[in-house]
């Protein structure tokens, strides 16, 4: 479920990276997600692969994994739709502004 677009690392692939446990990788390896190793539901941090600092994703591990499941389901749903842009009037009609 979590390895269609991006990749959830298997237990033997987990590694510590700058004080965070790396557990999820963007499909091209450009963005990484890590978590803390302490606590019942630790915070998730993200970083661009390289020498960039970790940035808080402002979610717990549970929240992140739920969001990741939804994202993967959207990417691999049998039907889909997208828009490259939408003006304010369109957003208002859809209740998004």
PDB file of C-alpha atoms in Angstrom:
ATOM      1  CA  UNK A   1       0.000   0.000   0.000  1.00  0.00           C
ATOM      2  CA  UNK A   2       2.798   2.448   0.833  1.00  0.00           C
ATOM      3  CA  UNK A   3       5.211   1.678  -1.971  1.00  0.00           C
ATOM      4  CA  UNK A   4       3.508   2.558  -5.246  1.00  0.00           C
ATOM      5  CA  UNK A   5       4.515   6.167  -5.767  1.00  0.00           C
ATOM      6  CA  UNK A   6       6.883   6.698  -2.861  1.00  0.00           C
ATOM      7  CA  UNK A   7       8.615   3.962  -0.886  1.00  0.00           C
ATOM      8  CA  UNK A   8       8.201   2.809   2.698  1.00  0.00           C
ATOM      9  CA  UNK A   9      11.525   1.299   3.709  1.00  0.00           C
ATOM     10  CA  UNK A  10      11.589  -2.309   4.867  1.00  0.00           C
ATOM     11  CA  UNK A  11      12.904  -3.029   8.383  1.00  0.00           C
ATOM     12  CA  UNK A  12      16.342  -4.003   7.075  1.00  0.00           C
ATOM     13  CA  UNK A  13      16.578  -0.726   5.073  1.00  0.00           C
ATOM     14  CA  UNK A  14      15.859   1.574   8.034  1.00  0.00           C
ATOM     15  CA  UNK A  15      18.792   3.764   8.962  1.00  0.00           C
ATOM     16  CA  UNK A  16      19.636   6.684  11.183  1.00  0.00           C
ATOM     17  CA  UNK A  17      20.298   9.884   9.262  1.00  0.00           C
ATOM     18  CA  UNK A  18      21.309  13.017  11.153  1.00  0.00           C
ATOM     19  CA  UNK A  19      19.480  11.902  14.304  1.00  0.00           C
ATOM     20  CA  UNK A  20      16.285  10.775  12.563  1.00  0.00           C
ATOM     21  CA  UNK A  21      15.154   7.269  11.630  1.00  0.00           C
ATOM     22  CA  UNK A  22      14.746   7.354   7.840  1.00  0.00           C
ATOM     23  CA  UNK A  23      11.577   5.404   6.945  1.00  0.00           C
ATOM     24  CA  UNK A  24       9.998   6.812   3.753  1.00  0.00           C
ATOM     25  CA  UNK A  25      11.542   8.043   0.495  1.00  0.00           C
ATOM     26  CA  UNK A  26      10.052  10.056  -2.367  1.00  0.00           C
ATOM     27  CA  UNK A  27       9.971   8.068  -5.613  1.00  0.00           C
ATOM     28  CA  UNK A  28      13.032   9.779  -7.115  1.00  0.00           C
ATOM     29  CA  UNK A  29      14.944   9.970  -3.852  1.00  0.00           C
ATOM     30  CA  UNK A  30      14.706  13.758  -3.800  1.00  0.00           C
ATOM     31  CA  UNK A  31      12.804  14.026  -0.502  1.00  0.00           C
ATOM     32  CA  UNK A  32      13.174  11.912   2.620  1.00  0.00           C
ATOM     33  CA  UNK A  33      11.082  11.459   5.759  1.00  0.00           C
ATOM     34  CA  UNK A  34      12.365  10.465   9.152  1.00  0.00           C
ATOM     35  CA  UNK A  35      11.021  10.188  12.650  1.00  0.00           C
ATOM     36  CA  UNK A  36      12.290  10.236  16.179  1.00  0.00           C
ATOM     37  CA  UNK A  37      13.011   6.961  17.917  1.00  0.00           C
ATOM     38  CA  UNK A  38      11.401   7.896  21.235  1.00  0.00           C
ATOM     39  CA  UNK A  39       7.736   8.221  22.183  1.00  0.00           C
ATOM     40  CA  UNK A  40       4.480   6.421  21.460  1.00  0.00           C
ATOM     41  CA  UNK A  41       3.692   8.454  18.319  1.00  0.00           C
ATOM     42  CA  UNK A  42       6.747  10.546  17.437  1.00  0.00           C
ATOM     43  CA  UNK A  43       6.903  13.542  15.128  1.00  0.00           C
ATOM     44  CA  UNK A  44       7.810  13.225  11.453  1.00  0.00           C
ATOM     45  CA  UNK A  45      10.498  15.328   9.794  1.00  0.00           C
ATOM     46  CA  UNK A  46      11.278  15.819   6.116  1.00  0.00           C
ATOM     47  CA  UNK A  47      14.308  16.978   4.189  1.00  0.00           C
ATOM     48  CA  UNK A  48      15.547  17.371   0.655  1.00  0.00           C
ATOM     49  CA  UNK A  49      18.144  14.665   0.095  1.00  0.00           C
ATOM     50  CA  UNK A  50      21.567  16.137   0.659  1.00  0.00           C
ATOM     51  CA  UNK A  51      22.821  18.616   3.181  1.00  0.00           C
ATOM     52  CA  UNK A  52      19.473  20.280   3.854  1.00  0.00           C
ATOM     53  CA  UNK A  53      18.214  20.508   7.459  1.00  0.00           C
ATOM     54  CA  UNK A  54      15.283  18.435   8.695  1.00  0.00           C
ATOM     55  CA  UNK A  55      11.990  20.363   8.735  1.00  0.00           C
ATOM     56  CA  UNK A  56       9.016  19.423  10.904  1.00  0.00           C
ATOM     57  CA  UNK A  57       6.095  18.008   8.913  1.00  0.00           C
ATOM     58  CA  UNK A  58       3.891  19.040  11.876  1.00  0.00           C
ATOM     59  CA  UNK A  59       2.254  15.602  12.092  1.00  0.00           C
ATOM     60  CA  UNK A  60       2.782  12.483  14.156  1.00  0.00           C
ATOM     61  CA  UNK A  61       3.963   9.222  12.610  1.00  0.00           C
ATOM     62  CA  UNK A  62       0.404   7.843  12.689  1.00  0.00           C
ATOM     63  CA  UNK A  63      -0.987  10.929  10.960  1.00  0.00           C
ATOM     64  CA  UNK A  64       1.770  10.829   8.340  1.00  0.00           C
ATOM     65  CA  UNK A  65       1.187   7.160   7.519  1.00  0.00           C
ATOM     66  CA  UNK A  66      -2.573   7.709   7.144  1.00  0.00           C
ATOM     67  CA  UNK A  67      -1.912  10.621   4.776  1.00  0.00           C
ATOM     68  CA  UNK A  68       0.618   8.532   2.838  1.00  0.00           C
ATOM     69  CA  UNK A  69      -1.958   5.729   2.410  1.00  0.00           C
ATOM     70  CA  UNK A  70      -4.491   8.225   1.057  1.00  0.00           C
ATOM     71  CA  UNK A  71      -1.922   9.725  -1.320  1.00  0.00           C
ATOM     72  CA  UNK A  72      -0.959   6.287  -2.651  1.00  0.00           C
ATOM     73  CA  UNK A  73      -4.648   5.367  -3.092  1.00  0.00           C
ATOM     74  CA  UNK A  74      -5.231   8.549  -5.091  1.00  0.00           C
ATOM     75  CA  UNK A  75      -2.217   7.924  -7.334  1.00  0.00           C
ATOM     76  CA  UNK A  76      -3.299   4.374  -8.107  1.00  0.00           C
ATOM     77  CA  UNK A  77      -7.088   4.785  -8.259  1.00  0.00           C
ATOM     78  CA  UNK A  78      -8.685   3.487 -11.474  1.00  0.00           C
ATOM     79  CA  UNK A  79     -10.056   6.990 -12.230  1.00  0.00           C
ATOM     80  CA  UNK A  80      -8.670  10.402 -11.562  1.00  0.00           C
ATOM     81  CA  UNK A  81      -8.777  14.061 -12.397  1.00  0.00           C
ATOM     82  CA  UNK A  82      -6.459  16.968 -11.954  1.00  0.00           C
ATOM     83  CA  UNK A  83      -6.122  20.633 -12.777  1.00  0.00           C
ATOM     84  CA  UNK A  84      -2.951  22.585 -13.345  1.00  0.00           C
ATOM     85  CA  UNK A  85      -4.639  25.763 -12.096  1.00  0.00           C
ATOM     86  CA  UNK A  86      -7.965  27.171 -10.967  1.00  0.00           C
ATOM     87  CA  UNK A  87      -8.984  30.811 -10.632  1.00  0.00           C
ATOM     88  CA  UNK A  88     -10.636  32.190  -7.480  1.00  0.00           C
ATOM     89  CA  UNK A  89     -14.169  31.935  -8.941  1.00  0.00           C
ATOM     90  CA  UNK A  90     -13.685  28.219  -9.634  1.00  0.00           C
ATOM     91  CA  UNK A  91     -12.297  27.628  -6.158  1.00  0.00           C
ATOM     92  CA  UNK A  92     -15.265  29.444  -4.601  1.00  0.00           C
ATOM     93  CA  UNK A  93     -17.740  27.300  -6.594  1.00  0.00           C
ATOM     94  CA  UNK A  94     -16.023  24.195  -5.251  1.00  0.00           C
ATOM     95  CA  UNK A  95     -16.039  25.554  -1.689  1.00  0.00           C
ATOM     96  CA  UNK A  96     -12.232  25.679  -1.596  1.00  0.00           C
ATOM     97  CA  UNK A  97     -11.632  29.319  -0.833  1.00  0.00           C
TER      98      UNK A  97
END
